[in-house]
Tab-separated table of C-alpha atoms in Angstrom:
chain	number	residue	atom	x	y	z
C	2	ALA	CA	-38.023	46.850	-44.639
C	3	GLN	CA	-34.513	47.729	-43.342
C	4	THR	CA	-33.115	47.285	-39.968
C	5	VAL	CA	-30.617	49.312	-37.905
C	6	THR	CA	-29.038	47.488	-35.184
C	7	GLN	CA	-26.941	48.920	-32.473
C	8	SER	CA	-25.439	46.426	-30.053
C	9	GLN	CA	-23.645	48.294	-27.739
C	10	PRO	CA	-26.183	50.363	-25.142
C	11	GLU	CA	-23.549	51.794	-23.373
C	12	MET	CA	-19.345	52.806	-24.149
C	13	SER	CA	-17.347	54.516	-22.037
C	14	VAL	CA	-13.524	56.279	-23.067
C	15	GLN	CA	-11.208	58.507	-21.734
C	16	GLU	CA	-11.028	62.534	-22.800
C	17	ALA	CA	-8.166	61.824	-25.491
C	18	GLU	CA	-8.614	58.526	-25.952
C	19	THR	CA	-9.939	57.122	-29.444
C	20	VAL	CA	-13.405	54.816	-29.453
C	21	THR	CA	-15.549	52.479	-31.903
C	22	LEU	CA	-19.282	52.731	-32.037
C	23	SER	CA	-20.917	49.857	-33.955
C	24	CYS	CA	-23.797	50.090	-35.933
C	25	THR	CA	-24.798	46.741	-38.671
C	26	TYR	CA	-27.777	47.158	-40.723
C	27	ASP	CA	-30.077	44.988	-43.414
C	28	THR	CA	-31.233	46.296	-46.417
C	29	SER	CA	-31.318	44.554	-49.711
C	30	GLU	CA	-30.935	47.484	-51.397
C	31	SER	CA	-27.619	48.578	-53.549
C	32	ASP	CA	-27.538	52.259	-53.337
C	33	TYR	CA	-28.445	53.843	-50.352
C	34	TYR	CA	-27.408	56.721	-47.494
C	35	LEU	CA	-25.995	56.026	-43.975
C	36	PHE	CA	-25.637	59.043	-40.941
C	37	TRP	CA	-24.027	59.012	-37.691
C	38	TYR	CA	-26.882	61.468	-34.986
C	39	LYS	CA	-25.240	62.638	-31.798
C	40	GLN	CA	-28.417	63.889	-29.394
C	41	PRO	CA	-26.877	65.391	-26.373
C	42	PRO	CA	-28.710	66.432	-22.647
C	43	SER	CA	-30.051	68.638	-25.047
C	44	ARG	CA	-32.122	66.342	-27.044
C	45	GLN	CA	-31.126	68.284	-29.690
C	46	MET	CA	-30.407	65.799	-33.170
C	47	ILE	CA	-27.301	67.036	-34.439
C	48	LEU	CA	-25.718	65.074	-37.841
C	49	VAL	CA	-22.220	64.005	-37.209
C	50	ILE	CA	-20.956	62.474	-40.476
C	51	ARG	CA	-22.933	61.106	-43.857
C	52	GLN	CA	-21.490	58.063	-45.627
C	53	GLU	CA	-22.890	57.713	-48.971
C	54	ALA	CA	-22.657	53.950	-49.953
C	55	TYR	CA	-22.016	53.847	-53.354
C	56	LYS	CA	-19.016	55.763	-52.761
C	57	GLN	CA	-16.166	53.450	-51.347
C	58	GLN	CA	-13.550	55.407	-49.764
C	59	ASN	CA	-14.434	56.412	-45.676
C	60	ALA	CA	-16.387	59.316	-44.612
C	61	THR	CA	-14.548	61.941	-42.408
C	62	GLU	CA	-15.392	64.671	-40.347
C	63	ASN	CA	-12.415	66.084	-38.444
C	64	ARG	CA	-12.012	64.223	-35.354
C	65	PHE	CA	-15.521	61.289	-37.059
C	66	SER	CA	-14.491	58.921	-39.037
C	67	VAL	CA	-15.995	55.640	-40.527
C	68	ASN	CA	-15.478	52.148	-41.408
C	69	PHE	CA	-17.929	51.205	-44.005
C	70	GLN	CA	-18.346	47.720	-44.673
C	71	LYS	CA	-20.796	47.733	-47.781
C	72	ALA	CA	-20.632	43.234	-48.077
C	73	ALA	CA	-21.257	43.028	-44.189
C	74	LYS	CA	-23.488	45.775	-43.495
C	75	SER	CA	-21.316	47.274	-41.107
C	76	PHE	CA	-20.645	51.058	-40.875
C	77	SER	CA	-18.864	51.651	-37.415
C	78	LEU	CA	-18.131	55.317	-35.914
C	79	LYS	CA	-14.840	56.440	-34.822
C	80	ILE	CA	-13.806	59.571	-32.882
C	81	SER	CA	-10.339	60.354	-32.260
C	82	ASP	CA	-9.520	62.457	-29.468
C	83	SER	CA	-12.492	62.172	-27.198
C	84	GLN	CA	-13.298	65.552	-25.902
C	85	LEU	CA	-15.568	65.843	-22.916
C	86	GLY	CA	-18.341	67.657	-25.442
C	87	ASP	CA	-18.861	64.176	-27.065
C	88	ALA	CA	-20.632	62.971	-24.650
C	89	ALA	CA	-23.955	61.836	-25.857
C	90	MET	CA	-26.580	59.378	-27.633
C	91	TYR	CA	-25.455	58.498	-30.274
C	92	PHE	CA	-28.334	56.753	-33.340
C	93	CYS	CA	-26.379	55.705	-36.629
C	94	ALA	CA	-29.592	55.979	-39.453
C	95	TYR	CA	-30.348	54.422	-42.806
C	96	ARG	CA	-32.093	56.211	-45.764
C	97	SER	CA	-32.716	54.844	-49.306
C	98	VAL	CA	-32.499	56.788	-52.073
C	99	LEU	CA	-35.514	56.394	-53.479
C	100	GLY	CA	-39.105	56.072	-52.389
C	101	ALA	CA	-42.233	55.714	-53.790
C	102	GLY	CA	-43.124	57.653	-56.671
C	103	GLY	CA	-38.869	57.684	-57.520
C	104	THR	CA	-38.225	60.442	-55.605
C	105	SER	CA	-36.802	60.179	-51.564
C	106	TYR	CA	-39.293	60.693	-49.026
C	107	GLY	CA	-36.184	60.688	-47.143
C	108	LYS	CA	-37.901	58.350	-44.512
C	109	LEU	CA	-34.422	57.591	-41.234
C	110	THR	CA	-34.495	54.194	-39.614
C	111	PHE	CA	-32.666	54.528	-36.508
C	112	GLY	CA	-30.588	52.232	-34.758
C	113	GLN	CA	-31.652	52.118	-30.918
C	114	GLY	CA	-28.567	54.553	-30.074
C	115	THR	CA	-25.766	53.967	-27.881
C	116	ILE	CA	-25.096	56.069	-24.768
C	117	LEU	CA	-21.025	57.124	-25.742
C	118	THR	CA	-19.579	58.340	-21.524
C	119	VAL	CA	-16.306	60.796	-21.604
C	120	HIS	CA	-14.340	59.988	-17.946
C	121	PRO	CA	-11.870	62.849	-17.714
T	6	ASP	CA	-31.576	82.547	-38.103
T	7	GLY	CA	-32.908	79.812	-40.555
T	8	GLY	CA	-34.336	76.705	-38.417
T	9	ILE	CA	-37.328	74.781	-37.160
T	10	THR	CA	-39.287	75.605	-33.887
T	11	GLN	CA	-41.092	73.093	-31.576
T	12	SER	CA	-43.390	74.944	-28.948
T	13	PRO	CA	-43.549	74.222	-26.509
T	14	LYS	CA	-40.919	72.039	-24.863
T	15	TYR	CA	-43.051	70.620	-21.988
T	16	LEU	CA	-46.908	69.754	-22.528
T	17	PHE	CA	-49.008	68.036	-19.981
T	18	ARG	CA	-52.170	66.602	-20.162
T	19	LYS	CA	-55.050	64.656	-18.315
T	20	GLU	CA	-55.862	61.283	-20.655
T	21	GLY	CA	-58.798	61.324	-22.596
T	22	GLN	CA	-57.770	64.913	-24.423
T	23	ASN	CA	-56.382	65.809	-27.612
T	24	VAL	CA	-53.329	67.778	-27.761
T	25	THR	CA	-51.398	69.427	-30.544
T	26	LEU	CA	-47.790	69.800	-30.513
T	27	SER	CA	-46.332	72.595	-33.161
T	28	CYS	CA	-43.381	72.382	-35.212
T	29	GLU	CA	-42.421	75.376	-37.602
T	30	GLN	CA	-39.178	75.716	-40.310
T	31	ASN	CA	-37.898	78.202	-41.766
T	32	LEU	CA	-35.380	76.733	-43.835
T	33	ASN	CA	-37.776	76.544	-47.190
T	34	HIS	CA	-38.338	73.068	-47.098
T	35	ASP	CA	-40.780	70.939	-48.535
T	36	ALA	CA	-40.479	67.585	-46.553
T	37	MET	CA	-41.126	67.455	-42.703
T	38	TYR	CA	-41.181	64.316	-40.791
T	39	TRP	CA	-42.329	63.564	-36.973
T	40	TYR	CA	-40.787	61.201	-35.184
T	41	ARG	CA	-41.297	59.550	-31.588
T	42	GLN	CA	-38.301	58.815	-29.318
T	43	ASP	CA	-39.062	56.282	-26.044
T	44	PRO	CA	-35.831	55.154	-23.998
T	45	GLY	CA	-34.390	52.222	-25.138
T	46	GLN	CA	-35.811	52.589	-28.984
T	47	GLY	CA	-33.977	54.814	-31.612
T	48	LEU	CA	-36.891	57.406	-33.158
T	49	ARG	CA	-39.447	56.089	-34.764
T	50	LEU	CA	-41.487	57.908	-38.072
T	51	ILE	CA	-44.882	58.944	-37.253
T	52	TYR	CA	-46.207	60.672	-39.946
T	53	TYR	CA	-44.296	63.216	-43.570
T	54	SER	CA	-44.802	65.148	-45.322
T	55	GLN	CA	-42.863	65.978	-48.927
T	56	ILE	CA	-45.301	68.799	-49.858
T	57	VAL	CA	-48.231	70.942	-48.786
T	58	ASN	CA	-51.393	69.512	-48.589
T	59	ASP	CA	-49.908	65.961	-48.568
T	60	PHE	CA	-48.492	63.961	-46.118
T	61	GLN	CA	-48.358	60.261	-45.120
T	62	LYS	CA	-48.310	57.702	-42.564
T	63	GLY	CA	-45.301	56.830	-41.428
T	64	ASP	CA	-44.648	53.622	-39.122
T	65	ILE	CA	-46.825	54.053	-35.404
T	66	ALA	CA	-49.414	56.215	-37.515
T	67	GLU	CA	-52.104	55.112	-35.267
T	68	GLY	CA	-53.529	57.369	-32.940
T	69	TYR	CA	-52.071	60.504	-34.798
T	70	SER	CA	-53.065	62.959	-37.224
T	71	VAL	CA	-51.268	66.127	-38.601
T	72	SER	CA	-52.413	68.853	-41.242
T	73	ARG	CA	-49.967	70.322	-44.025
T	74	GLU	CA	-51.541	73.455	-44.879
T	75	LYS	CA	-48.476	75.820	-44.573
T	76	LYS	CA	-45.001	74.610	-46.233
T	77	GLU	CA	-43.924	76.261	-42.867
T	78	SER	CA	-46.022	74.242	-40.640
T	79	PHE	CA	-46.388	70.615	-39.584
T	80	PRO	CA	-48.435	70.097	-36.716
T	81	LEU	CA	-49.330	66.922	-34.969
T	82	THR	CA	-51.992	66.596	-33.245
T	83	VAL	CA	-52.309	62.997	-30.211
T	84	THR	CA	-55.426	61.931	-30.076
T	85	SER	CA	-56.955	60.045	-26.780
T	86	ALA	CA	-57.340	56.722	-29.441
T	87	GLN	CA	-53.093	56.820	-29.071
T	88	LYS	CA	-52.721	53.994	-26.331
T	89	ASN	CA	-48.965	54.981	-25.137
T	90	PRO	CA	-48.422	59.055	-25.927
T	91	THR	CA	-45.953	59.724	-22.658
T	92	ALA	CA	-43.051	59.903	-25.142
T	93	PHE	CA	-40.409	62.854	-26.975
T	94	TYR	CA	-41.229	64.006	-30.158
T	95	LEU	CA	-39.517	65.398	-32.561
T	96	CYS	CA	-40.143	67.408	-35.645
T	97	ALA	CA	-37.787	67.185	-38.539
T	98	SER	CA	-37.579	68.850	-42.088
T	99	ARG	CA	-35.304	68.033	-45.218
T	100	SER	CA	-34.396	69.984	-49.141
T	101	PRO	CA	-35.891	67.460	-51.997
T	102	GLY	CA	-34.439	65.092	-53.800
T	103	THR	CA	-32.323	62.359	-53.896
T	104	GLY	CA	-29.546	62.972	-53.116
T	105	GLY	CA	-27.775	62.841	-49.457
T	106	ASN	CA	-29.246	65.904	-47.906
T	107	GLU	CA	-29.817	65.429	-43.852
T	108	GLN	CA	-32.854	66.368	-42.095
T	109	TYR	CA	-32.493	69.126	-39.687
T	110	PHE	CA	-34.265	68.587	-36.661
T	111	GLY	CA	-36.436	70.707	-33.897
T	112	PRO	CA	-35.598	70.906	-30.210
T	113	GLY	CA	-38.392	68.609	-29.194
T	114	THR	CA	-41.570	68.413	-26.716
T	115	ARG	CA	-42.085	65.630	-24.076
T	116	LEU	CA	-45.017	64.843	-24.260
T	117	THR	CA	-46.952	63.441	-20.418
T	118	VAL	CA	-50.346	62.051	-20.585
T	119	THR	CA	-51.454	60.997	-16.822
């Protein structure tokens, strides 16, 4: 079974600065997907960024980028030019490519989450 | 607008009562999921369904039941057998396939059992 670990329960950053959230995972699979989800105080889960393991290039979405180290099984999220609206709980998640029957049932395995505070 | 609705947002029940949480989606997605969220823990999968009239247990299915009679609907029943039912429950859906299709989440239901 896969596991996902976020070792930073809480992080803080000054507005306009850069912060990096850590995530490590354990798997025996060679192909998979990794995601970062944001959960603001409204508790609505919002996809921030995704990474396909077979792609070596790190994914980027505007101010959000990842550092994907496949050999080290590490998947960190970097938020540049932090904004007050970035304050939220951030979850790292893992998904296998293939499940039972040869198709992915899409189960996500989540880390414990990191609460990000942004100071003005 | 396409999306996932969960109702109600807050739900209160007495211990020993069964309660059903609603989840409806109009995204035309085949796959649907129920997750439970507790403080200090990530989301954990309760049940999932890949297609109508089919569903599978997730990691923490004990004390829960589901049905999938329609593509749009995937209700979750929290039974009296669930020892710690107070939690935040999230429903999600996803289009099928082996690609990196994301899961879309509903706004969640906070269940409090006293």
